[in-house]
Short mmCIF file of C-alpha atoms and ligand atoms in Angstrom, two decimals:
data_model
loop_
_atom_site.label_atom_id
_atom_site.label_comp_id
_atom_site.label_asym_id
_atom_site.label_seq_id
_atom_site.Cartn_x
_atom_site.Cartn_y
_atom_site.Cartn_z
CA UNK A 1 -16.96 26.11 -29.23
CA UNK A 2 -14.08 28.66 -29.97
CA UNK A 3 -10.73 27.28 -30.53
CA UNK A 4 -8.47 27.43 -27.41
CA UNK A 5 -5.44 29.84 -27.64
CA UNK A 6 -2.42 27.74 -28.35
CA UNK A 7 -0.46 28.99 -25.28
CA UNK A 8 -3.30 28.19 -22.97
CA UNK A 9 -3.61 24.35 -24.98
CA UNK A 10 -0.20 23.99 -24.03
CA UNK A 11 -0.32 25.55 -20.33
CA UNK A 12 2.59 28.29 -21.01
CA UNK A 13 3.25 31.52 -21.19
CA UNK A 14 3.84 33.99 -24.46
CA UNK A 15 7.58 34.30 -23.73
CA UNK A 16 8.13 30.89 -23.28
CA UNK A 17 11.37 29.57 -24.50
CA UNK A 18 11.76 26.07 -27.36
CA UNK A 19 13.05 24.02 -23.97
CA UNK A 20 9.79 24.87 -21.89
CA UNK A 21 7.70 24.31 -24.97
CA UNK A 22 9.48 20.94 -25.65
CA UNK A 23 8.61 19.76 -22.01
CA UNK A 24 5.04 21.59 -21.54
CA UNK A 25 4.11 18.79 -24.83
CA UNK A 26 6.04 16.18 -23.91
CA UNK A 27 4.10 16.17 -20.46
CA UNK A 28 0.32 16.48 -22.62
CA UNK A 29 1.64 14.20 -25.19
CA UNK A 30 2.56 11.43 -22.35
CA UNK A 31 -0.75 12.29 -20.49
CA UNK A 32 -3.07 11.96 -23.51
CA UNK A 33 -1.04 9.50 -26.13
CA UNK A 34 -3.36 7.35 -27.50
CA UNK A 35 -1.84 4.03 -26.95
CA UNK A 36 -2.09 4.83 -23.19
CA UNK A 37 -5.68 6.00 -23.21
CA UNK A 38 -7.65 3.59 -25.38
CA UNK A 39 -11.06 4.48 -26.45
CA UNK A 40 -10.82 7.71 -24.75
CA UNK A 41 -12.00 10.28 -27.62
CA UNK A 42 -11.35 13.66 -25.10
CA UNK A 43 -7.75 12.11 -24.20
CA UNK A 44 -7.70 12.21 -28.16
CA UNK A 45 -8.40 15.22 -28.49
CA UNK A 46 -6.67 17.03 -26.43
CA UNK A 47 -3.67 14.93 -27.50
CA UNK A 48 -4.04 16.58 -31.38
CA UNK A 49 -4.41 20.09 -29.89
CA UNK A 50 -1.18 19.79 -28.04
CA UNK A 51 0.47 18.51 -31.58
CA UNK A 52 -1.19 21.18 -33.50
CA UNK A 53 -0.17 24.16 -30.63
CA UNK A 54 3.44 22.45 -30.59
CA UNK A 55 3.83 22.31 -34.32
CA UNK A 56 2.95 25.92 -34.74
CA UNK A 57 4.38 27.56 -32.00
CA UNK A 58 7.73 25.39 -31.82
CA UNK A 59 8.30 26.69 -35.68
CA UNK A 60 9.47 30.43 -35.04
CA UNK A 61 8.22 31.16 -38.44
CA UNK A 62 4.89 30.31 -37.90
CA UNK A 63 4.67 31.62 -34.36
CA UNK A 64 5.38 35.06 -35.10
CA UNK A 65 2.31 34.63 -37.54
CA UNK A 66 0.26 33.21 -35.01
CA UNK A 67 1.26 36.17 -32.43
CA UNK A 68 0.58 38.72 -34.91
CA UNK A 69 -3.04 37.30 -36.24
CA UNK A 70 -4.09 34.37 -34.12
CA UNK A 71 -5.72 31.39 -35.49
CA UNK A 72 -6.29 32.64 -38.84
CA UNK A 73 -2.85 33.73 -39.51
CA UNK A 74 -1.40 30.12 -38.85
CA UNK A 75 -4.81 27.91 -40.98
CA UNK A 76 -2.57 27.91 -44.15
CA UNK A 77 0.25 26.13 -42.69
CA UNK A 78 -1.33 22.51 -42.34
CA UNK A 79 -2.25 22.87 -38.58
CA UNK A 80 -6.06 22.15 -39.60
CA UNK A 81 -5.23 18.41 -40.75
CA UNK A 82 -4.93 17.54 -37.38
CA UNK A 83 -1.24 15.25 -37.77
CA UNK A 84 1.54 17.35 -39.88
CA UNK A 85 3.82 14.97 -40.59
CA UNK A 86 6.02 16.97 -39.38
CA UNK A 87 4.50 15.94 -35.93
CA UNK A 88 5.84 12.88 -36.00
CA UNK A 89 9.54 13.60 -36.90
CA UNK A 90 9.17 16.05 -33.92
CA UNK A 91 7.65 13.48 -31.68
CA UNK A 92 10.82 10.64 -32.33
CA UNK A 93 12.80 13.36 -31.74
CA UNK A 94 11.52 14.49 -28.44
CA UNK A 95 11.16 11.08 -27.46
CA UNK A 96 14.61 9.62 -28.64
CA UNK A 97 12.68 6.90 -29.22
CA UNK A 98 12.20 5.44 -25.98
CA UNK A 99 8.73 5.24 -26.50
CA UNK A 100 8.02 1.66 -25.61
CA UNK A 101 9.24 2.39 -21.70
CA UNK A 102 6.73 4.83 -21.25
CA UNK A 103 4.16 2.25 -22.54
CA UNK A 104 3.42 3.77 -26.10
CA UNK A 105 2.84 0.90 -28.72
CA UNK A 106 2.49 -2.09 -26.19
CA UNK A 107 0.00 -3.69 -27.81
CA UNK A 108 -2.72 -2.76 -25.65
CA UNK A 109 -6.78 -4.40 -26.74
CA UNK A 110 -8.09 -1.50 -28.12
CA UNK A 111 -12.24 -1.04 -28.18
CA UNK A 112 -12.68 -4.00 -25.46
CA UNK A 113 -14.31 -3.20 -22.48
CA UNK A 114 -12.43 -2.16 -19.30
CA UNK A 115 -11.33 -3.74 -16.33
CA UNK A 116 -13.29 -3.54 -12.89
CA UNK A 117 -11.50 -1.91 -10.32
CA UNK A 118 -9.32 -4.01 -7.22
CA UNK A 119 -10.79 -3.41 -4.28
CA UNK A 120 -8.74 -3.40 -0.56
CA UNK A 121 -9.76 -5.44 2.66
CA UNK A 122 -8.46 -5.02 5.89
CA UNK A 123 -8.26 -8.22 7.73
CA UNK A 124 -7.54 -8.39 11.65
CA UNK A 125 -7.17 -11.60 13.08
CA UNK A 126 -5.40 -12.46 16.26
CA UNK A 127 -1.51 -13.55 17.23
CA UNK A 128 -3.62 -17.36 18.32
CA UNK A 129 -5.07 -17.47 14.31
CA UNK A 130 -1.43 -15.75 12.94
CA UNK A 131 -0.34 -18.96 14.16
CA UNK A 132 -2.20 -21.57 12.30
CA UNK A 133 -3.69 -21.78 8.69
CA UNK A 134 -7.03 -20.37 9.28
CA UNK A 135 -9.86 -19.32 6.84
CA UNK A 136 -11.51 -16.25 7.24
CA UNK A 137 -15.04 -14.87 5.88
CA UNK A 138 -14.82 -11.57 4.44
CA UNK A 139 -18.38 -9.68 3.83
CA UNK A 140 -17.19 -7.68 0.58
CA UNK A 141 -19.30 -4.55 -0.63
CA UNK A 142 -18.46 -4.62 -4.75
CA UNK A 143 -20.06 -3.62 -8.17
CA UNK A 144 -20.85 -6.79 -9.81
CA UNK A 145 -22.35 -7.24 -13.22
CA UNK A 146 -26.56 -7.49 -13.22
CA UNK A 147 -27.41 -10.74 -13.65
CA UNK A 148 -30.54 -9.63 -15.16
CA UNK A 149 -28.59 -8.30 -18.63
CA UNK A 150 -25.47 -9.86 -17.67
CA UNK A 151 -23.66 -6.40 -17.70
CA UNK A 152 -24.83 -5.31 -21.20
CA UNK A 153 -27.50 -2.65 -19.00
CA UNK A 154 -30.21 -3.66 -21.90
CA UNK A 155 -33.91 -5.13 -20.88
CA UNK A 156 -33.64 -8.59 -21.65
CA UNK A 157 -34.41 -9.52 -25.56
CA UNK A 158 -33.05 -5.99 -26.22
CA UNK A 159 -29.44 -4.89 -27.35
CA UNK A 160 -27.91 -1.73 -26.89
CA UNK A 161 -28.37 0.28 -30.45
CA UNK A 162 -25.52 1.95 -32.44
CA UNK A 163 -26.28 5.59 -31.47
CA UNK A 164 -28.04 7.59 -34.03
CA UNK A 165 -26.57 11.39 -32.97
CA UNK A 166 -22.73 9.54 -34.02
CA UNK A 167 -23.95 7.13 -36.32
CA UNK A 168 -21.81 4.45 -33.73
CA UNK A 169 -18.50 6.16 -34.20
CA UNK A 170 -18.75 7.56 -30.58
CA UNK A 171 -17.50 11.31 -32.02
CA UNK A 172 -19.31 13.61 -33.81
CA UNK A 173 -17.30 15.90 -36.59
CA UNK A 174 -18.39 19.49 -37.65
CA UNK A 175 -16.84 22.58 -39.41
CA UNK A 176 -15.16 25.42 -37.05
CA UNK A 177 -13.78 27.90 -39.61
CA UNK A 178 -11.53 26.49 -41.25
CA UNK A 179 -11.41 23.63 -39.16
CA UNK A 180 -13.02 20.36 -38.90
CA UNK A 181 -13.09 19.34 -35.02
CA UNK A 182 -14.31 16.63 -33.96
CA UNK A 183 -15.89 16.04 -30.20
CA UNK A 184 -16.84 13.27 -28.28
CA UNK A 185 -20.71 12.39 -28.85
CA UNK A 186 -22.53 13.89 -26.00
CA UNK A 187 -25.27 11.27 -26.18
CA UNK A 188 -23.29 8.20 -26.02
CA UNK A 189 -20.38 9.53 -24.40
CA UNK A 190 -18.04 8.30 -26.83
CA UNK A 191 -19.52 4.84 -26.55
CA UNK A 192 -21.03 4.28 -30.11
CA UNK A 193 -24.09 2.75 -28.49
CA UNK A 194 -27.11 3.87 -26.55
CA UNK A 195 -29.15 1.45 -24.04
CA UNK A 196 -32.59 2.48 -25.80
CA UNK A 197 -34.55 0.09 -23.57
CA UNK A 198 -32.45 -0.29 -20.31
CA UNK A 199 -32.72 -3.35 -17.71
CA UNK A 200 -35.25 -2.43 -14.86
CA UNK A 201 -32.55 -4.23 -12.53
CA UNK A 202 -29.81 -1.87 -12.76
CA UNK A 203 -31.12 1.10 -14.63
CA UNK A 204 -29.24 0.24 -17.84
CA UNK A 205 -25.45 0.69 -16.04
CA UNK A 206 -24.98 -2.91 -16.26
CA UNK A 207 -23.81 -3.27 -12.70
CA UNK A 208 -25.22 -3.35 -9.26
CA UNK A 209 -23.78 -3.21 -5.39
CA UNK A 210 -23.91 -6.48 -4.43
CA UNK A 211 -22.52 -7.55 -0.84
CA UNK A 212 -20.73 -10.54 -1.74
CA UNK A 213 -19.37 -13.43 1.37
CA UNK A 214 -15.97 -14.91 0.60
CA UNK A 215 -13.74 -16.96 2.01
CA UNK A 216 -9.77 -16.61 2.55
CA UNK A 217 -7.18 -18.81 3.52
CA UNK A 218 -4.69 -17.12 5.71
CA UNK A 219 -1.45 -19.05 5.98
CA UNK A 220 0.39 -19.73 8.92
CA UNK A 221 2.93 -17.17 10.19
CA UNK A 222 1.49 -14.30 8.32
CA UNK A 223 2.14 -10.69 9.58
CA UNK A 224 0.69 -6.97 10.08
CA UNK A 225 0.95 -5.74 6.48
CA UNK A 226 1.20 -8.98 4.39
CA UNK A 227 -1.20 -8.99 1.80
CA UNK A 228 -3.52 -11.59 -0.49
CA UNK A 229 -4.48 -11.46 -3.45
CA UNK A 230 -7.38 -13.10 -5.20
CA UNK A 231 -7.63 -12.57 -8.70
CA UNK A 232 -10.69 -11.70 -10.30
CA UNK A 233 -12.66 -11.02 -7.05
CA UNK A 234 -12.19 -6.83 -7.41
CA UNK A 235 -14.98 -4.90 -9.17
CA UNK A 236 -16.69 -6.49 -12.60
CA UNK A 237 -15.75 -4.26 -15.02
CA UNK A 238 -18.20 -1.93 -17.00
CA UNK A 239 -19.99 -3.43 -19.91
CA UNK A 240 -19.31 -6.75 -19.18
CA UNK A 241 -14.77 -6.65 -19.02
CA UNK A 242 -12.88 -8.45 -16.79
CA UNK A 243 -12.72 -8.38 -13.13
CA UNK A 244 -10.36 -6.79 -10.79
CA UNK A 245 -8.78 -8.08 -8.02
CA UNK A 246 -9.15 -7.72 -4.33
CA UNK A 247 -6.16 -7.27 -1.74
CA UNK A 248 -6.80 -8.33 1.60
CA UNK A 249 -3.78 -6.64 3.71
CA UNK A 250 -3.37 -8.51 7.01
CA UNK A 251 -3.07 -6.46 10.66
CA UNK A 252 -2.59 -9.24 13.73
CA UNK A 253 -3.89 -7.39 16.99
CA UNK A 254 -1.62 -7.18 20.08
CA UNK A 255 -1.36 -10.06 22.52
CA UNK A 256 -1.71 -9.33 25.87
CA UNK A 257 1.05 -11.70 26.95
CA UNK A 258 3.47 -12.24 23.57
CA UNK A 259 5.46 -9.34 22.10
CA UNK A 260 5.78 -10.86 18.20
CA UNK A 261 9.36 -9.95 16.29
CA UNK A 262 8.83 -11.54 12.79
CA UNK A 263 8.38 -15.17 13.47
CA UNK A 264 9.95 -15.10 17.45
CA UNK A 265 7.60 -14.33 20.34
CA UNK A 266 9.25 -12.56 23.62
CA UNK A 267 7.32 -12.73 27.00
CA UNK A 268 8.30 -11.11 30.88
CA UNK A 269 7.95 -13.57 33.23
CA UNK A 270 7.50 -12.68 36.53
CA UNK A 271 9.58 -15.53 39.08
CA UNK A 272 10.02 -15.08 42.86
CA UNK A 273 12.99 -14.13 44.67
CA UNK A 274 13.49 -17.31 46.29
CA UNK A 275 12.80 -19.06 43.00
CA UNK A 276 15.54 -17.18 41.50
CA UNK A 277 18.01 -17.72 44.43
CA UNK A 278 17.67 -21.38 44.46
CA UNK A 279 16.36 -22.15 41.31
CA UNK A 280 13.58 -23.74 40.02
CA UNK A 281 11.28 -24.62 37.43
CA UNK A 282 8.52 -22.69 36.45
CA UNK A 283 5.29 -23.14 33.78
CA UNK A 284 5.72 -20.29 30.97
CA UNK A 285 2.80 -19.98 28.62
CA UNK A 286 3.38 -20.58 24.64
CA UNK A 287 0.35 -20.21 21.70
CA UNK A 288 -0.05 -23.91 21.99
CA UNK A 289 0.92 -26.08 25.56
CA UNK A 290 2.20 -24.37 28.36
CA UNK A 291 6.50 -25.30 28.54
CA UNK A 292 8.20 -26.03 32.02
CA UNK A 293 11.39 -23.84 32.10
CA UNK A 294 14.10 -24.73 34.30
CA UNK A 295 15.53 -21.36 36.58
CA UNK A 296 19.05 -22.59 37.28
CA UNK A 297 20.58 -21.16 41.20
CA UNK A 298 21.73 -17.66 41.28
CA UNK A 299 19.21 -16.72 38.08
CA UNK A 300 19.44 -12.70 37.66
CA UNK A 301 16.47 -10.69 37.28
CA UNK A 302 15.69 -9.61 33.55
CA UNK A 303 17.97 -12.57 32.35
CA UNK A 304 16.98 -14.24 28.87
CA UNK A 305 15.66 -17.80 28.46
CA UNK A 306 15.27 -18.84 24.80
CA UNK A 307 13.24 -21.39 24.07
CA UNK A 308 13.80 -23.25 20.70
CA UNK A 309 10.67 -23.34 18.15
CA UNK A 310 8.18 -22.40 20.32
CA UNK A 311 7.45 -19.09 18.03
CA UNK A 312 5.70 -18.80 15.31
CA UNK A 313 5.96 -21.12 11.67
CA UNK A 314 7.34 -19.09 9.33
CA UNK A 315 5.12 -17.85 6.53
CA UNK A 316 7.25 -19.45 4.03
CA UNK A 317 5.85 -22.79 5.70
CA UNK A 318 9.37 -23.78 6.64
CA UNK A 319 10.50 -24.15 10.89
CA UNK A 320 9.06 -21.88 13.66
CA UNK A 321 10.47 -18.84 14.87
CA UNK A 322 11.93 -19.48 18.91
CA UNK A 323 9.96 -18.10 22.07
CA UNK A 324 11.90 -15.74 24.51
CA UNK A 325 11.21 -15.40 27.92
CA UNK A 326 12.34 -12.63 30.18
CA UNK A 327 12.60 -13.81 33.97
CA UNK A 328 11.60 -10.73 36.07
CA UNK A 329 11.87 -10.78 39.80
CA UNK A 330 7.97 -10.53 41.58
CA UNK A 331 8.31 -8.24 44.50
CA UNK A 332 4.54 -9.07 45.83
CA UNK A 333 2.38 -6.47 47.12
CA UNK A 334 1.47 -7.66 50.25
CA UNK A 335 3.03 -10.38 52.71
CA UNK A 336 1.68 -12.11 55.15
CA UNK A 337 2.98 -11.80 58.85
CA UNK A 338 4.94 -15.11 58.31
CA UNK A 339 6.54 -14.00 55.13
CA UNK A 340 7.38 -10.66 56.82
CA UNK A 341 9.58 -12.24 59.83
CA UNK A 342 11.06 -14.38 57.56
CA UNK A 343 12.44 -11.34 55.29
CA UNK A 344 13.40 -9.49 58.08
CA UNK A 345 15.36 -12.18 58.79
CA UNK A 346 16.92 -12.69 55.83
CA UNK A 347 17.47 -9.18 55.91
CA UNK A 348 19.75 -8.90 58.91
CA UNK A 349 21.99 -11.42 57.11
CA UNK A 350 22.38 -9.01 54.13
CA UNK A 351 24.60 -6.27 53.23
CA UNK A 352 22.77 -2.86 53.49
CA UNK A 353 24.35 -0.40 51.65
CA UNK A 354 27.31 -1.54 49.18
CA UNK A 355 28.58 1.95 49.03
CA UNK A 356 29.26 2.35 53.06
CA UNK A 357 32.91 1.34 53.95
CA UNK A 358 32.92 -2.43 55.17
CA UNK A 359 35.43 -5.58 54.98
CA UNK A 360 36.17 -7.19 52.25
CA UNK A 361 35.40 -10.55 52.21
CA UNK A 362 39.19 -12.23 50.87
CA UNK A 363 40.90 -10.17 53.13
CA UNK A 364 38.54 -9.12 56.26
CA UNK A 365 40.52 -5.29 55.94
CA UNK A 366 38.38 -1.99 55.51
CA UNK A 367 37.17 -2.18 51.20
CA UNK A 368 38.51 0.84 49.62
CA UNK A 369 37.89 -0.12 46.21
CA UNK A 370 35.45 1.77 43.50
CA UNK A 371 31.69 1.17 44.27
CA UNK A 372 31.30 -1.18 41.44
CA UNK A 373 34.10 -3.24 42.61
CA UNK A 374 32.77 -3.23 46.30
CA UNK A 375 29.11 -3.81 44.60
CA UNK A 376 30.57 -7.17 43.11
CA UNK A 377 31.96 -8.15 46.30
CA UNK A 378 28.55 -8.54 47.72
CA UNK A 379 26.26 -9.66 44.98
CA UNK A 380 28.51 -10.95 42.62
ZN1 ZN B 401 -29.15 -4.96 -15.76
ZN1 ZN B 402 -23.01 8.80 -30.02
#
């Protein structure tokens, strides 16, 4: 393994100027800090080859060295130890010492194991169970930990060993010229321990699919999009850490009669002619027992009927949303030869067309008005 060419460890180019250096580290010394990637020995690494390229190359002196004669012409100036102190000053000062907002120092576990991953559900469950509590029974494909070695992936009555190629320290160091670089151990992949006798039930991972049944309580009122959260029911983590969670995100199907907007429900209603002439009452359908809605005389078609807490609870368990029903006039597709006589009846008593000069009722003269105005005469 050659060392990489400080420009390319950076990703910039020869002529680059001390601004585009400062930013090309800053991004690699975000991406690979330590504190944010925790027992990762390659993050490491590549997070001391950024320092090292920065220090030299951001020091004009010792850039024009390392232009001239590479690698060797820059191995006097404390590069090799990995941290110059200088680093540091550099780092606060590119920084400005805002450190802890970009999560640097929070205290993170270091050397425990990691957590399993959350996992996402979609749910679809109809407008009739949006409307009650309900529980639901979710069939969830997951990595679990084997029982057999309870996640350590060693037969049982065997332990994973410290690995011999690292002597546990999950690197391995050796001399590069000058240099001594150190690499992640190949055998253990950083690890520090090798499964030398793994379980027969999951190969020595330590976890298994497993198709796990669970049940969920869906509130009341809950809508497309809402999601649940049960902690600890994601993916086990690797080598026995903690669970992660799973999100089931909610998506109620269509109703073939009820429009839903948030916790209100809107319906068309279709009432007949004569129903909306005279008035009337009519049934109108709700999620629970059908409501009798009273049409009063001289009802327009498409007029709005609200009727109070007939909608859905709201998810916050606190009053219903209201039910709104659209009366639409039913012109029926057929009549029978009763009906018909009847409506030409009815017809003859009827204005035909508002627009065509005719009397005005107040006055009996010839209506000269605007069409609307005539319109209103006859309808209104
Ligand atoms: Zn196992
Ligand atoms: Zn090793």
């Amino acid at each position: 393994m050659s060392k990489r060419d400080y420009y390319d460890v950076l990703g910039v180019s020869r002529d680059v100027d001390s601004q585009g250096l400062k930013s090309a580290y800053r991004k690699l010394a975000f991406k690979y800090h330590p504190d944010r990637n925790p027992n990762d020995k390659a993050a490491e690494e590549r997070f001391k080859e950024a320092a090292e390229a920065y220090a030299v190359l951001a020091d004009a002196d010792k850039r024009a060295r390392y232009n001239q004669f590479g690698h060797a012409g820059v191995s006097g100036a404390g590069a090799s130890q990995g941290f110059d102190p200088t680093i540091f000053a550099d780092f606060n000062d590119i920084f400005g010492g805002l450190g802890d907002m970009f999560g640097f120092g929070d205290g993170r576990r270091q050397g425990g194991p990691t957590q399993g991953a959350d996992l996402r559900y979609d749910l679809d469950i109809s407008l009739e169970d949006a409307a009650k509590e309900t529980e639901a029974t979710l069939q969830i494909p997951r990595e679990e930990s084997c029982e057999r070695c309870g996640g350590s992936g060693a037969a049982p009555g065997s332990s994973p060993q410290s690995c011999p190629q690292c002597r546990g320290r999950g690197q391995v160091r050796y001399q590069q010229g000058f240099f001594t670089v150190a690499r992640t151990c190949g055998q253990c992949r950083g690890a520090g321990k090798v499964i030398t006798n793994p379980c027969d039930a999951c190969g020595g991972h330590g976890r298994a699919a497993r198709e796990r049944k669970l049940t969920v309580k869906v509130p009341a009122g809950i809508d497309t999009g809402q999601r649940l959260r049960l902690q600890g029911e994601g993916e086990h983590g690797p080598r026995g850490g903690p669970a992660g969670d799973l999100y089931v995100v909610i998506h109620v199907q269509n109703h073939p009669v009820f429009h839903r907007d948030g916790s209100d429900l809107l319906c068309v209603i279709p009432v007949t002619y004569p129903t909306l002439v005279l008035g009337g009452t009519i049934p109108v359908p709700t999620l629970g027992n059908d409501e009798i809605l009273t049409v009063p005389k001289s009802t327009q078609s498409d007029t709005r009927f609200r009727i109070r807490g007939k909608g859905l609870p709201h998810v916050t368990g606190r009053g219903r949303g209201d039910l709104f029903v659209d009366v639409k006039v039913a012109v029926p597709k057929s009549v029978s030869q009763e009906q018909k006589s009847i409506i030409e009846k009815l017809d003859k008593t009827m204005p035909k067309r508002a627009f065509e000069p005719h009397e005005r009722r107040d006055t009996g003269e010839a209506d000269t008005r605007p069409f609307f105005e005539r319109v209103k005469d006859i309808f209104g």
